[in-house]
Amino acid sequence: MSPQMKLAAITLDCPDPLALAAFYQQATGLEPHPKSDADFAGLNGEHGLFIGFQRVDDHRAPSWPGQIVPQQLHICFTVEEDLDEAEARLLKLGAGKPDHQPHGDRARVLTDPAGHPFCISPR
């Protein structure tokens, strides 16, 4: 049997790691990493998955769906509540909603406060 890899961490570039970590913490309920700071913040996820946020000076937000600044990363989440309720909750937390919605009623594409696109879909 060949060796298998297990996903351990995902890290997003952003202008303000603590603010972006706070957005995802409120959105997901994941616990903040105790050593988070202004240069690198993180959330401890389920099954050991770590989500990190690292400061990048002159960060350029993705221009999804355009490719002037490529999306670089796309995260998908399942939600327990109705999609409309989940969307409203995330918009209140600071998410954005692009006009382009390619999934119809099956999923929604939103953007986090640093501009990274992510999807929500029913469980």
PDB file of C-alpha atoms in Angstrom:
ATOM      1  CA  MET A   1       0.000   0.000   0.000  1.00  0.00           C
ATOM      2  CA  SER A   2       1.358   3.408  -0.924  1.00  0.00           C
ATOM      3  CA  PRO A   3       1.671   6.116   1.750  1.00  0.00           C
ATOM      4  CA  GLN A   4      -1.370   8.313   2.223  1.00  0.00           C
ATOM      5  CA  MET A   5      -1.410  11.975   3.027  1.00  0.00           C
ATOM      6  CA  LYS A   6      -3.846  13.509   5.494  1.00  0.00           C
ATOM      7  CA  LEU A   7      -4.789  17.161   5.130  1.00  0.00           C
ATOM      8  CA  ALA A   8      -3.535  18.938   8.253  1.00  0.00           C
ATOM      9  CA  ALA A   9      -3.801  22.662   7.493  1.00  0.00           C
ATOM     10  CA  ILE A  10      -5.076  25.277   5.074  1.00  0.00           C
ATOM     11  CA  THR A  11      -3.588  28.779   5.212  1.00  0.00           C
ATOM     12  CA  LEU A  12      -5.027  31.881   3.581  1.00  0.00           C
ATOM     13  CA  ASP A  13      -3.092  35.053   2.797  1.00  0.00           C
ATOM     14  CA  CYS A  14      -4.796  38.215   4.032  1.00  0.00           C
ATOM     15  CA  PRO A  15      -4.145  41.784   5.196  1.00  0.00           C
ATOM     16  CA  ASP A  16      -5.386  41.238   8.801  1.00  0.00           C
ATOM     17  CA  PRO A  17      -5.014  37.696  10.206  1.00  0.00           C
ATOM     18  CA  LEU A  18      -6.811  38.338  13.501  1.00  0.00           C
ATOM     19  CA  ALA A  19      -9.831  39.913  11.781  1.00  0.00           C
ATOM     20  CA  LEU A  20     -10.127  37.123   9.221  1.00  0.00           C
ATOM     21  CA  ALA A  21      -9.694  34.467  11.928  1.00  0.00           C
ATOM     22  CA  ALA A  22     -12.469  36.188  13.911  1.00  0.00           C
ATOM     23  CA  PHE A  23     -14.794  36.092  10.877  1.00  0.00           C
ATOM     24  CA  TYR A  24     -14.223  32.349  10.352  1.00  0.00           C
ATOM     25  CA  GLN A  25     -14.404  31.656  14.097  1.00  0.00           C
ATOM     26  CA  GLN A  26     -17.831  33.323  14.266  1.00  0.00           C
ATOM     27  CA  ALA A  27     -18.943  31.607  11.053  1.00  0.00           C
ATOM     28  CA  THR A  28     -17.791  28.093  12.013  1.00  0.00           C
ATOM     29  CA  GLY A  29     -17.555  28.012  15.804  1.00  0.00           C
ATOM     30  CA  LEU A  30     -13.977  26.676  15.612  1.00  0.00           C
ATOM     31  CA  GLU A  31     -11.646  27.506  18.482  1.00  0.00           C
ATOM     32  CA  PRO A  32      -8.945  30.168  18.043  1.00  0.00           C
ATOM     33  CA  HIS A  33      -5.367  28.931  18.328  1.00  0.00           C
ATOM     34  CA  PRO A  34      -3.880  30.333  21.569  1.00  0.00           C
ATOM     35  CA  LYS A  35      -0.715  31.619  19.865  1.00  0.00           C
ATOM     36  CA  SER A  36      -2.558  33.681  17.227  1.00  0.00           C
ATOM     37  CA  ASP A  37      -1.134  37.143  16.672  1.00  0.00           C
ATOM     38  CA  ALA A  38      -1.230  40.017  14.176  1.00  0.00           C
ATOM     39  CA  ASP A  39       1.096  38.211  11.744  1.00  0.00           C
ATOM     40  CA  PHE A  40      -0.391  34.714  11.872  1.00  0.00           C
ATOM     41  CA  ALA A  41      -3.673  33.589  13.384  1.00  0.00           C
ATOM     42  CA  GLY A  42      -5.360  30.220  13.325  1.00  0.00           C
ATOM     43  CA  LEU A  43      -8.366  28.125  14.190  1.00  0.00           C
ATOM     44  CA  ASN A  44      -8.282  24.557  15.445  1.00  0.00           C
ATOM     45  CA  GLY A  45     -10.715  22.509  13.372  1.00  0.00           C
ATOM     46  CA  GLU A  46     -12.292  19.107  13.600  1.00  0.00           C
ATOM     47  CA  HIS A  47     -10.131  16.003  13.313  1.00  0.00           C
ATOM     48  CA  GLY A  48      -6.967  18.076  13.723  1.00  0.00           C
ATOM     49  CA  LEU A  49      -7.520  20.288  10.675  1.00  0.00           C
ATOM     50  CA  PHE A  50      -5.976  23.730  11.234  1.00  0.00           C
ATOM     51  CA  ILE A  51      -7.058  26.840   9.323  1.00  0.00           C
ATOM     52  CA  GLY A  52      -4.396  29.547   9.291  1.00  0.00           C
ATOM     53  CA  PHE A  53      -4.405  33.189   8.250  1.00  0.00           C
ATOM     54  CA  GLN A  54      -1.105  34.872   7.439  1.00  0.00           C
ATOM     55  CA  ARG A  55      -0.410  38.569   6.997  1.00  0.00           C
ATOM     56  CA  VAL A  56       0.665  39.577   3.510  1.00  0.00           C
ATOM     57  CA  ASP A  57       1.616  43.187   2.930  1.00  0.00           C
ATOM     58  CA  ASP A  58      -0.101  44.641  -0.142  1.00  0.00           C
ATOM     59  CA  HIS A  59      -2.560  41.715  -0.256  1.00  0.00           C
ATOM     60  CA  ARG A  60      -4.674  41.789  -3.404  1.00  0.00           C
ATOM     61  CA  ALA A  61      -8.102  40.236  -2.969  1.00  0.00           C
ATOM     62  CA  PRO A  62      -9.202  37.709  -5.594  1.00  0.00           C
ATOM     63  CA  SER A  63     -11.458  39.102  -8.333  1.00  0.00           C
ATOM     64  CA  TRP A  64     -13.688  36.014  -8.636  1.00  0.00           C
ATOM     65  CA  PRO A  65     -15.254  35.118 -11.017  1.00  0.00           C
ATOM     66  CA  GLY A  66     -12.850  37.208 -13.087  1.00  0.00           C
ATOM     67  CA  GLN A  67      -9.217  36.230 -13.299  1.00  0.00           C
ATOM     68  CA  ILE A  68      -7.462  39.605 -13.018  1.00  0.00           C
ATOM     69  CA  VAL A  69      -6.434  38.368  -9.561  1.00  0.00           C
ATOM     70  CA  PRO A  70      -7.111  34.585  -9.522  1.00  0.00           C
ATOM     71  CA  GLN A  71      -9.067  33.083  -6.651  1.00  0.00           C
ATOM     72  CA  GLN A  72      -6.052  30.976  -5.559  1.00  0.00           C
ATOM     73  CA  LEU A  73      -8.207  28.966  -3.144  1.00  0.00           C
ATOM     74  CA  HIS A  74     -11.853  28.009  -2.814  1.00  0.00           C
ATOM     75  CA  ILE A  75     -13.226  26.523   0.410  1.00  0.00           C
ATOM     76  CA  CYS A  76     -16.586  24.749   0.623  1.00  0.00           C
ATOM     77  CA  PHE A  77     -18.658  24.422   3.792  1.00  0.00           C
ATOM     78  CA  THR A  78     -21.853  22.525   4.545  1.00  0.00           C
ATOM     79  CA  VAL A  79     -24.424  24.296   6.701  1.00  0.00           C
ATOM     80  CA  GLU A  80     -27.051  22.912   9.059  1.00  0.00           C
ATOM     81  CA  GLU A  81     -29.527  25.743   8.589  1.00  0.00           C
ATOM     82  CA  ASP A  82     -31.454  26.779   5.485  1.00  0.00           C
ATOM     83  CA  LEU A  83     -29.212  28.371   2.824  1.00  0.00           C
ATOM     84  CA  ASP A  84     -31.040  31.718   3.060  1.00  0.00           C
ATOM     85  CA  GLU A  85     -30.552  31.763   6.858  1.00  0.00           C
ATOM     86  CA  ALA A  86     -26.880  30.796   6.575  1.00  0.00           C
ATOM     87  CA  GLU A  87     -26.281  33.432   3.912  1.00  0.00           C
ATOM     88  CA  ALA A  88     -27.950  36.162   5.991  1.00  0.00           C
ATOM     89  CA  ARG A  89     -25.908  35.183   9.073  1.00  0.00           C
ATOM     90  CA  LEU A  90     -22.631  35.249   7.119  1.00  0.00           C
ATOM     91  CA  LEU A  91     -23.450  38.567   5.426  1.00  0.00           C
ATOM     92  CA  LYS A  92     -24.031  40.095   8.893  1.00  0.00           C
ATOM     93  CA  LEU A  93     -20.582  38.828   9.923  1.00  0.00           C
ATOM     94  CA  GLY A  94     -18.987  40.668   6.986  1.00  0.00           C
ATOM     95  CA  ALA A  95     -19.156  38.236   4.066  1.00  0.00           C
ATOM     96  CA  GLY A  96     -19.886  39.521   0.574  1.00  0.00           C
ATOM     97  CA  LYS A  97     -22.070  37.983  -2.130  1.00  0.00           C
ATOM     98  CA  PRO A  98     -20.860  38.125  -5.742  1.00  0.00           C
ATOM     99  CA  ASP A  99     -23.512  38.653  -8.423  1.00  0.00           C
ATOM    100  CA  HIS A 100     -22.297  35.513 -10.223  1.00  0.00           C
ATOM    101  CA  GLN A 101     -23.961  32.487  -8.594  1.00  0.00           C
ATOM    102  CA  PRO A 102     -23.161  29.406 -10.707  1.00  0.00           C
ATOM    103  CA  HIS A 103     -24.800  26.729  -8.518  1.00  0.00           C
ATOM    104  CA  GLY A 104     -28.464  27.760  -8.590  1.00  0.00           C
ATOM    105  CA  ASP A 105     -30.320  26.633  -5.471  1.00  0.00           C
ATOM    106  CA  ARG A 106     -27.759  23.919  -4.640  1.00  0.00           C
ATOM    107  CA  ALA A 107     -25.127  26.226  -3.129  1.00  0.00           C
ATOM    108  CA  ARG A 108     -24.172  29.870  -2.642  1.00  0.00           C
ATOM    109  CA  VAL A 109     -20.852  31.534  -3.351  1.00  0.00           C
ATOM    110  CA  LEU A 110     -19.838  34.175  -0.829  1.00  0.00           C
ATOM    111  CA  THR A 111     -16.578  36.000  -0.173  1.00  0.00           C
ATOM    112  CA  ASP A 112     -14.868  36.414   3.173  1.00  0.00           C
ATOM    113  CA  PRO A 113     -13.830  39.902   4.353  1.00  0.00           C
ATOM    114  CA  ALA A 114     -10.435  39.495   2.611  1.00  0.00           C
ATOM    115  CA  GLY A 115     -12.135  38.604  -0.683  1.00  0.00           C
ATOM    116  CA  HIS A 116     -11.566  34.821  -0.784  1.00  0.00           C
ATOM    117  CA  PRO A 117     -14.555  33.044  -2.361  1.00  0.00           C
ATOM    118  CA  PHE A 118     -16.176  30.170  -0.477  1.00  0.00           C
ATOM    119  CA  CYS A 119     -19.314  28.081  -0.968  1.00  0.00           C
ATOM    120  CA  ILE A 120     -22.038  27.061   1.425  1.00  0.00           C
ATOM    121  CA  SER A 121     -24.343  24.162   0.670  1.00  0.00           C
ATOM    122  CA  PRO A 122     -26.877  22.134   2.631  1.00  0.00           C
ATOM    123  CA  ARG A 123     -25.554  19.130   4.489  1.00  0.00           C
TER     124      ARG A 123
END
